[in-house]
XYZ file of N, CA, C and O in Angstrom:
660
model
N 0.840 -1.187 0.000
C 0.000 0.000 0.000
C 0.882 1.246 0.000
O 1.821 1.350 0.766
N 0.567 2.182 -0.856
C 1.314 3.420 -0.959
C 0.787 4.416 0.068
O -0.420 4.573 0.215
N 1.710 5.081 0.761
C 1.288 5.989 1.826
C 2.009 7.326 1.759
O 3.111 7.428 1.229
N 1.355 8.325 2.323
C 1.930 9.647 2.509
C 2.451 9.744 3.934
O 1.803 9.281 4.867
N 3.601 10.373 4.095
C 4.087 10.767 5.409
C 4.484 12.232 5.316
O 4.931 12.698 4.262
N 4.303 12.935 6.409
C 4.657 14.354 6.444
C 5.495 14.595 7.683
O 5.080 14.250 8.796
N 6.672 15.184 7.476
C 7.597 15.441 8.571
C 8.216 16.826 8.429
O 8.347 17.339 7.320
N 8.624 17.420 9.557
C 9.350 18.688 9.487
C 10.702 18.474 8.805
O 11.289 17.391 8.895
N 11.180 19.504 8.160
C 12.465 19.439 7.454
C 13.121 20.810 7.586
O 12.426 21.831 7.545
N 14.414 20.832 7.718
C 15.122 22.114 7.748
C 15.062 22.780 6.385
O 15.263 22.125 5.363
N 14.771 24.083 6.343
C 14.682 24.779 5.059
C 15.946 24.686 4.201
O 15.869 24.770 2.987
N 17.107 24.465 4.825
C 18.352 24.395 4.075
C 18.749 22.999 3.642
O 19.797 22.821 3.019
N 17.926 22.010 3.926
C 18.283 20.639 3.564
C 18.251 20.444 2.049
O 17.556 21.173 1.334
N 18.979 19.465 1.543
C 18.927 19.179 0.102
C 17.514 18.838 -0.380
O 17.127 19.241 -1.482
N 16.749 18.114 0.420
C 15.373 17.776 0.040
C 14.539 19.049 -0.079
O 13.809 19.250 -1.056
N 14.632 19.922 0.927
C 13.884 21.179 0.901
C 14.297 22.039 -0.290
O 13.450 22.625 -0.963
N 15.584 22.092 -0.559
C 16.074 22.895 -1.692
C 15.538 22.363 -3.019
O 15.147 23.142 -3.893
N 15.506 21.056 -3.180
C 14.998 20.468 -4.426
C 13.502 20.739 -4.597
O 13.038 21.056 -5.703
N 12.747 20.628 -3.509
C 11.317 20.913 -3.590
C 11.055 22.389 -3.847
O 10.154 22.741 -4.611
N 11.832 23.278 -3.213
C 11.698 24.720 -3.459
C 11.981 25.034 -4.924
O 11.266 25.788 -5.556
N 13.004 24.416 -5.479
C 13.343 24.633 -6.897
C 12.188 24.181 -7.798
O 11.801 24.885 -8.729
N 11.631 23.021 -7.522
C 10.520 22.505 -8.336
C 9.300 23.418 -8.225
O 8.661 23.754 -9.231
N 8.974 23.816 -6.987
C 7.846 24.716 -6.753
C 8.058 26.042 -7.490
O 7.201 26.498 -8.250
N 9.203 26.661 -7.241
C 9.441 27.988 -7.802
C 9.506 27.950 -9.323
O 9.006 28.851 -9.994
N 10.095 26.906 -9.873
C 10.152 26.781 -11.329
C 8.741 26.744 -11.900
O 8.431 27.440 -12.878
N 7.872 25.952 -11.298
C 6.506 25.842 -11.818
C 5.740 27.152 -11.710
O 5.150 27.605 -12.685
N 5.730 27.774 -10.540
C 4.925 28.992 -10.408
C 5.524 30.150 -11.205
O 4.789 30.966 -11.746
N 6.833 30.197 -11.311
C 7.464 31.246 -12.104
C 7.175 31.050 -13.592
O 6.809 31.995 -14.300
N 7.336 29.823 -14.061
C 7.037 29.553 -15.470
C 5.582 29.870 -15.804
O 5.291 30.460 -16.853
N 4.677 29.492 -14.919
C 3.260 29.779 -15.177
C 3.009 31.280 -15.246
O 2.246 31.758 -16.092
N 3.667 32.053 -14.377
C 3.488 33.507 -14.401
C 4.031 34.098 -15.710
O 3.349 34.883 -16.363
N 5.247 33.715 -16.058
C 5.843 34.271 -17.279
C 5.097 33.829 -18.528
O 4.943 34.613 -19.476
N 4.639 32.604 -18.573
C 3.868 32.162 -19.739
C 2.570 32.959 -19.848
O 2.162 33.350 -20.944
N 1.948 33.231 -18.723
C 0.693 33.997 -18.709
C 0.895 35.449 -19.121
O 0.111 36.006 -19.879
N 1.982 36.067 -18.618
C 2.162 37.502 -18.826
C 3.096 37.864 -19.982
O 2.963 38.951 -20.550
N 4.049 37.002 -20.305
C 5.034 37.353 -21.320
C 5.210 36.292 -22.403
O 6.032 36.457 -23.296
N 4.487 35.184 -22.291
C 4.556 34.153 -23.317
C 5.880 33.408 -23.362
O 6.266 32.880 -24.403
N 6.577 33.361 -22.233
C 7.869 32.672 -22.190
C 8.039 32.013 -20.831
O 7.342 32.319 -19.885
N 9.002 31.096 -20.765
C 9.356 30.478 -19.489
C 10.369 31.376 -18.766
O 10.924 32.301 -19.341
N 10.619 31.060 -17.518
C 11.563 31.828 -16.716
C 12.970 31.663 -17.257
O 13.400 30.552 -17.563
N 13.681 32.762 -17.370
C 15.081 32.731 -17.760
C 15.862 31.983 -16.689
O 15.698 32.272 -15.495
N 16.706 31.020 -17.053
C 17.438 30.230 -16.049
C 18.256 31.076 -15.065
O 18.275 30.772 -13.864
N 18.901 32.127 -15.541
C 19.689 32.970 -14.632
C 18.780 33.700 -13.649
O 19.102 33.840 -12.458
N 17.636 34.146 -14.130
C 16.671 34.818 -13.268
C 16.134 33.845 -12.218
O 15.986 34.200 -11.037
N 15.860 32.623 -12.629
C 15.390 31.603 -11.707
C 16.411 31.369 -10.600
O 16.062 31.328 -9.417
N 17.685 31.255 -10.958
C 18.741 31.037 -9.957
C 18.827 32.195 -8.971
O 18.968 31.977 -7.766
N 18.732 33.419 -9.470
C 18.777 34.588 -8.582
C 17.601 34.571 -7.607
O 17.763 34.821 -6.414
N 16.430 34.265 -8.100
C 15.238 34.270 -7.254
C 15.300 33.168 -6.200
O 14.940 33.394 -5.036
N 15.739 31.994 -6.584
C 15.843 30.889 -5.634
C 16.872 31.208 -4.552
O 16.635 30.978 -3.365
N 17.990 31.772 -4.958
C 19.034 32.137 -4.002
C 18.562 33.238 -3.056
O 18.884 33.214 -1.860
N 17.774 34.163 -3.563
C 17.308 35.290 -2.753
C 16.269 34.879 -1.714
O 16.078 35.578 -0.718
N 15.592 33.751 -1.929
C 14.524 33.327 -1.009
C 14.759 31.889 -0.558
O 14.051 30.981 -0.965
N 15.732 31.657 0.306
C 16.079 30.294 0.703
C 15.101 29.645 1.680
O 15.175 28.448 1.924
N 14.185 30.415 2.245
C 13.193 29.842 3.153
C 13.561 29.923 4.613
O 12.949 29.244 5.440
N 14.523 30.747 4.963
C 14.944 30.837 6.362
C 13.802 31.259 7.286
O 13.821 30.933 8.475
N 12.783 31.941 6.765
C 11.635 32.342 7.586
C 10.783 31.146 8.006
O 9.913 31.261 8.860
N 11.050 29.974 7.423
C 10.297 28.765 7.748
C 11.010 27.903 8.784
O 10.611 26.765 9.034
N 12.050 28.435 9.393
C 12.800 27.690 10.418
C 12.240 27.995 11.805
O 11.646 29.052 12.049
N 12.438 27.051 12.715
C 12.073 27.253 14.120
C 12.888 28.422 14.661
O 13.968 28.698 14.152
N 12.395 29.186 15.562
C 11.226 28.889 16.386
C 9.917 29.477 15.857
O 8.865 29.193 16.411
N 9.928 30.299 14.812
C 8.704 30.966 14.364
C 8.157 30.429 13.052
O 7.225 31.000 12.498
N 8.723 29.362 12.555
C 8.239 28.794 11.310
C 8.467 27.298 11.262
O 9.163 26.740 12.128
N 7.878 26.667 10.261
C 8.055 25.238 10.028
C 7.989 24.979 8.531
O 7.154 25.548 7.834
N 8.848 24.107 8.069
C 8.757 23.587 6.709
C 8.408 22.122 6.832
O 9.059 21.374 7.575
N 7.380 21.712 6.131
C 6.926 20.324 6.164
C 7.159 19.693 4.799
O 6.897 20.321 3.766
N 7.637 18.471 4.800
C 7.869 17.739 3.558
C 6.980 16.511 3.540
O 6.926 15.750 4.508
N 6.271 16.356 2.434
C 5.448 15.167 2.220
C 6.265 14.184 1.395
O 6.912 14.561 0.410
N 6.207 12.940 1.824
C 6.848 11.866 1.066
C 5.771 10.867 0.666
O 4.887 10.549 1.463
N 5.857 10.415 -0.555
C 4.941 9.409 -1.062
C 5.741 8.130 -1.235
O 6.667 8.094 -2.029
N 5.430 7.145 -0.420
C 6.208 5.905 -0.365
C 7.683 6.186 -0.100
O 8.567 5.567 -0.699
N 7.934 7.168 0.751
C 9.293 7.486 1.155
C 10.031 8.449 0.253
O 11.125 8.897 0.572
N 9.449 8.813 -0.882
C 10.103 9.702 -1.851
C 9.574 11.123 -1.666
O 8.349 11.326 -1.653
N 10.455 12.131 -1.533
C 9.993 13.509 -1.383
C 9.059 13.896 -2.536
O 9.408 13.734 -3.710
N 7.857 14.367 -2.161
C 6.832 14.617 -3.161
C 6.211 16.003 -3.078
O 5.550 16.436 -4.022
N 6.389 16.698 -1.953
C 5.763 18.002 -1.817
C 6.178 18.679 -0.537
O 6.903 18.110 0.287
N 5.708 19.917 -0.386
C 6.072 20.696 0.793
C 5.009 21.734 1.104
O 4.167 22.055 0.264
N 5.076 22.236 2.322
C 4.260 23.367 2.765
C 5.032 24.066 3.862
O 5.703 23.419 4.669
N 4.937 25.383 3.891
C 5.608 26.155 4.918
C 4.625 26.970 5.732
O 3.558 27.340 5.241
N 4.999 27.211 6.972
C 4.218 28.041 7.887
C 5.182 28.996 8.565
O 6.289 28.595 8.957
N 4.756 30.250 8.698
C 5.550 31.204 9.479
C 4.614 32.143 10.210
O 3.543 32.490 9.700
N 5.012 32.497 11.422
C 4.205 33.431 12.197
C 4.375 34.840 11.635
O 5.495 35.299 11.390
N 3.251 35.516 11.440
C 3.274 36.930 11.072
C 3.165 37.797 12.313
O 3.711 38.891 12.367
N 2.419 37.302 13.281
C 2.319 37.912 14.608
C 1.936 36.789 15.561
O 1.842 35.633 15.152
N 1.701 37.115 16.810
C 1.471 36.073 17.815
C 0.243 35.217 17.530
O 0.172 34.071 17.971
N -0.732 35.746 16.783
C -1.983 35.026 16.548
C -2.182 34.577 15.103
O -3.125 33.853 14.808
N -1.307 35.002 14.200
C -1.523 34.760 12.773
C -0.329 34.069 12.148
O 0.800 34.542 12.264
N -0.607 32.961 11.469
C 0.420 32.258 10.705
C 0.098 32.377 9.225
O -1.070 32.496 8.835
N 1.136 32.346 8.415
C 0.967 32.376 6.968
C 1.340 31.012 6.400
O 2.384 30.451 6.732
N 0.490 30.507 5.533
C 0.738 29.268 4.796
C 1.396 29.639 3.480
O 0.934 30.542 2.773
N 2.484 28.947 3.143
C 3.229 29.282 1.942
C 3.884 28.041 1.355
O 3.993 27.011 2.013
N 4.294 28.142 0.108
C 5.035 27.080 -0.583
C 4.329 25.731 -0.583
O 4.966 24.688 -0.480
N 3.019 25.741 -0.703
C 2.285 24.478 -0.800
C 2.500 23.938 -2.212
O 2.187 24.592 -3.202
N 3.046 22.741 -2.271
C 3.441 22.168 -3.557
C 3.427 20.650 -3.486
O 3.855 20.073 -2.482
N 2.911 20.027 -4.542
C 3.018 18.586 -4.737
C 3.461 18.380 -6.182
O 2.917 19.010 -7.098
N 4.431 17.499 -6.375
C 4.891 17.206 -7.738
C 3.701 16.826 -8.616
O 2.811 16.084 -8.184
N 3.719 17.302 -9.835
C 2.585 17.152 -10.749
C 2.107 15.705 -10.883
O 0.913 15.438 -10.853
N 2.994 14.763 -10.997
C 2.608 13.372 -11.190
C 1.936 12.734 -9.984
O 1.360 11.647 -10.093
N 1.981 13.412 -8.834
C 1.387 12.872 -7.612
C 0.177 13.678 -7.142
O -0.369 13.422 -6.067
N -0.245 14.623 -7.950
C -1.416 15.419 -7.591
C -2.680 14.573 -7.743
O -2.731 13.662 -8.552
N -3.667 14.908 -6.946
C -4.921 14.170 -6.984
C -4.932 12.939 -6.094
O -5.902 12.186 -6.085
N -3.866 12.739 -5.328
C -3.763 11.565 -4.457
C -3.907 11.924 -2.981
O -3.629 11.096 -2.118
N -4.314 13.156 -2.690
C -4.577 13.559 -1.315
C -3.419 14.213 -0.580
O -3.586 14.638 0.558
N -2.266 14.303 -1.191
C -1.104 14.856 -0.509
C -1.228 16.321 -0.142
O -0.810 16.726 0.952
N -1.809 17.124 -1.004
C -1.918 18.562 -0.717
C -2.805 18.813 0.493
O -2.467 19.629 1.360
N -3.924 18.122 0.585
C -4.811 18.305 1.738
C -4.120 17.863 3.027
O -4.264 18.510 4.069
N -3.353 16.782 2.964
C -2.608 16.335 4.140
C -1.544 17.355 4.535
O -1.342 17.612 5.726
N -0.873 17.937 3.561
C 0.126 18.970 3.848
C -0.513 20.181 4.525
O 0.016 20.709 5.504
N -1.645 20.636 3.997
C -2.309 21.800 4.585
C -2.769 21.487 6.004
O -2.597 22.302 6.916
N -3.313 20.301 6.217
C -3.738 19.923 7.578
C -2.545 19.894 8.528
O -2.634 20.377 9.661
N -1.427 19.359 8.078
C -0.219 19.334 8.912
C 0.287 20.748 9.165
O 0.761 21.060 10.269
N 0.183 21.617 8.168
C 0.592 23.012 8.350
C -0.313 23.714 9.357
O 0.161 24.514 10.169
N -1.602 23.415 9.326
C -2.515 23.992 10.308
C -2.151 23.529 11.717
O -2.148 24.329 12.657
N -1.820 22.252 11.858
C -1.383 21.744 13.161
C -0.102 22.447 13.620
O 0.038 22.803 14.788
N 0.823 22.653 12.691
C 2.069 23.345 13.025
C 1.789 24.785 13.446
O 2.400 25.289 14.395
N 0.861 25.455 12.754
C 0.502 26.830 13.113
C -0.094 26.885 14.518
O 0.245 27.766 15.308
N -0.962 25.925 14.832
C -1.534 25.866 16.180
C -0.434 25.661 17.225
O -0.449 26.291 18.285
N 0.513 24.789 16.908
C 1.617 24.521 17.835
C 2.467 25.770 18.048
O 3.075 25.942 19.111
N 2.511 26.648 17.053
C 3.242 27.907 17.175
C 2.421 28.965 17.911
O 2.902 30.072 18.144
N 1.167 28.648 18.221
C 0.307 29.568 18.956
C -0.671 30.356 18.113
O -1.395 31.206 18.633
N -0.725 30.098 16.823
C -1.599 30.864 15.937
C -3.047 30.405 16.057
O -3.327 29.216 16.182
N -3.953 31.356 15.970
C -5.382 31.063 15.975
C -6.009 31.230 14.613
O -7.183 30.928 14.415
N -5.222 31.712 13.663
C -5.729 31.850 12.285
C -4.575 31.664 11.315
O -3.413 31.909 11.639
N -4.942 31.242 10.112
C -3.974 31.051 9.023
C -4.400 31.944 7.869
O -5.598 32.044 7.560
N -3.436 32.600 7.265
C -3.681 33.400 6.067
C -2.752 32.906 4.969
O -1.736 32.262 5.231
N -3.121 33.216 3.740
C -2.280 32.876 2.599
C -2.656 33.765 1.433
O -3.719 34.385 1.429
N -1.764 33.829 0.472
C -2.091 34.514 -0.773
C -1.742 33.597 -1.934
O -0.936 32.678 -1.805
N -2.394 33.842 -3.039
C -2.129 33.068 -4.245
C -2.490 33.916 -5.457
O -2.892 35.072 -5.317
N -2.329 33.324 -6.619
C -2.579 34.047 -7.869
C -3.810 33.491 -8.579
O -4.224 32.362 -8.343
N -4.337 34.270 -9.496
C -5.506 33.869 -10.277
C -5.240 32.609 -11.082
O -6.091 31.729 -11.164
N -4.053 32.496 -11.686
C -3.770 31.353 -12.553
C -3.535 30.052 -11.790
O -3.555 28.976 -12.384
N -3.370 30.116 -10.487
C -3.169 28.905 -9.684
C -4.538 28.392 -9.224
O -4.842 28.312 -8.034
N -5.355 28.033 -10.205
C -6.739 27.645 -9.959
C -6.831 26.403 -9.079
O -7.753 26.287 -8.266
N -5.894 25.483 -9.216
C -5.908 24.276 -8.389
C -5.733 24.637 -6.915
O -6.401 24.071 -6.043
N -4.839 25.562 -6.651
C -4.595 25.992 -5.269
C -5.827 26.666 -4.696
O -6.238 26.369 -3.568
N -6.434 27.562 -5.461
C -7.624 28.257 -4.966
C -8.755 27.275 -4.670
O -9.447 27.397 -3.663
N -8.924 26.279 -5.524
C -9.962 25.268 -5.300
C -9.654 24.450 -4.044
O -10.558 24.146 -3.248
N -8.396 24.086 -3.850
C -7.989 23.334 -2.662
C -8.306 24.124 -1.402
O -8.928 23.599 -0.461
N -7.896 25.383 -1.357
C -8.097 26.181 -0.153
C -9.588 26.348 0.155
O -9.998 26.240 1.313
N -10.390 26.598 -0.864
C -11.835 26.725 -0.643
C -12.414 25.410 -0.109
O -13.223 25.416 0.818
N -11.987 24.297 -0.677
C -12.473 22.985 -0.235
C -12.095 22.710 1.221
O -12.825 22.031 1.941
N -10.960 23.252 1.663
C -10.478 23.013 3.021
C -10.960 24.056 4.032
O -10.474 24.103 5.154
N -11.905 24.899 3.625
C -12.519 25.829 4.564
C -11.920 27.216 4.615
O -12.276 28.012 5.486
N -11.029 27.543 3.701
C -10.466 28.891 3.653
C -11.440 29.795 2.913
O -12.066 29.381 1.938
N -11.559 31.035 3.394
C -12.442 31.992 2.737
C -11.608 33.140 2.187
O -10.622 33.562 2.785
N -12.038 33.606 1.023
C -11.310 34.704 0.385
C -11.740 36.020 1.012
O -12.911 36.215 1.331
N -10.758 36.906 1.207
C -11.056 38.182 1.834
C -10.119 39.276 1.381
O -9.525 39.203 0.305
N -9.982 40.248 2.229
C -9.158 41.420 1.942
C -7.674 41.065 1.983
O -7.270 40.143 2.691
N -6.850 41.826 1.259
C -5.399 41.582 1.282
C -4.820 41.726 2.686
O -5.223 42.602 3.447
N -3.888 40.851 3.007
C -3.147 40.962 4.265
C -1.681 41.310 4.015
O -0.903 41.407 4.948
N -1.333 41.485 2.738
C 0.028 41.896 2.386
C -0.018 42.678 1.080
O -1.086 42.832 0.475
N 1.140 43.141 0.658
C 1.204 43.894 -0.602
C 2.117 43.204 -1.610
O 2.728 43.854 -2.449
N 2.173 41.888 -1.545
C 2.988 41.109 -2.472
C 2.540 41.399 -3.905
O 1.359 41.290 -4.235
N 3.475 41.763 -4.749
C 3.167 42.153 -6.123
C 2.539 41.000 -6.913
O 1.776 41.239 -7.849
N 2.822 39.765 -6.550
C 2.279 38.620 -7.276
C 0.964 38.104 -6.696
O 0.309 37.264 -7.304
N 0.565 38.568 -5.530
C -0.666 38.101 -4.896
C -1.877 38.726 -5.568
O -1.912 39.931 -5.823
N -2.868 37.886 -5.848
C -4.117 38.360 -6.451
C -5.349 37.910 -5.657
O -6.432 38.437 -5.854
N -5.160 36.932 -4.789
C -6.239 36.417 -3.952
C -5.672 36.166 -2.558
O -4.577 35.622 -2.428
N -6.441 36.538 -1.536
C -6.014 36.360 -0.150
C -7.075 35.532 0.572
O -8.277 35.814 0.470
N -6.612 34.533 1.291
C -7.507 33.628 2.005
C -7.160 33.626 3.482
O -6.048 33.931 3.868
N -8.136 33.182 4.299
C -7.905 33.032 5.730
C -8.770 31.907 6.261
O -9.785 31.546 5.662
N -8.362 31.393 7.410
C -9.135 30.358 8.089
C -8.838 30.468 9.569
O -7.673 30.579 9.969
N -9.890 30.451 10.371
C -9.699 30.391 11.818
C -9.326 28.972 12.168
O -9.924 28.010 11.663
N -8.337 28.825 13.023
C -7.861 27.513 13.446
C -8.436 27.209 14.814
O -8.002 27.768 15.814
N -9.416 26.360 14.851
C -10.026 25.960 16.121
C -9.692 24.521 16.383
O -9.637 23.699 15.473
N -9.420 24.207 17.617
C -9.066 22.820 17.977
C -10.279 21.926 18.012
O -11.351 22.248 18.161
């Protein structure tokens, strides 16, 4: 039987770096294809990945979670505290060939548990219009769309969910 496992991982680990690269490549390519009709320039991709290594997802105020499918790294989700009561969900990703098998919902649930453990009573996130799969996932998991909570230039939709035990 094939199973999912989700465990914390250091943001600087080779597994985390590989998943960040896969995630960022996909969302960057989708943005550039939508807006400029091209994929991300490799040098630009390297600069962006290097500039955002994920250190905000390290303890004590953050967590990076890695999903493994039959022991193979398959996806990730990050949580970081924005303030004492609010956590942000970020970098939710599952490799394309493993989507539709329940891993993303398990990652989000684990991220919610991590946010609660950090003391957060609510989770917020942002996403883009073209990431329709993500928006559908968040709505299905009880997130509601609302007002912006940040000024990220790439954010087009903002979601939130109260975390109750």
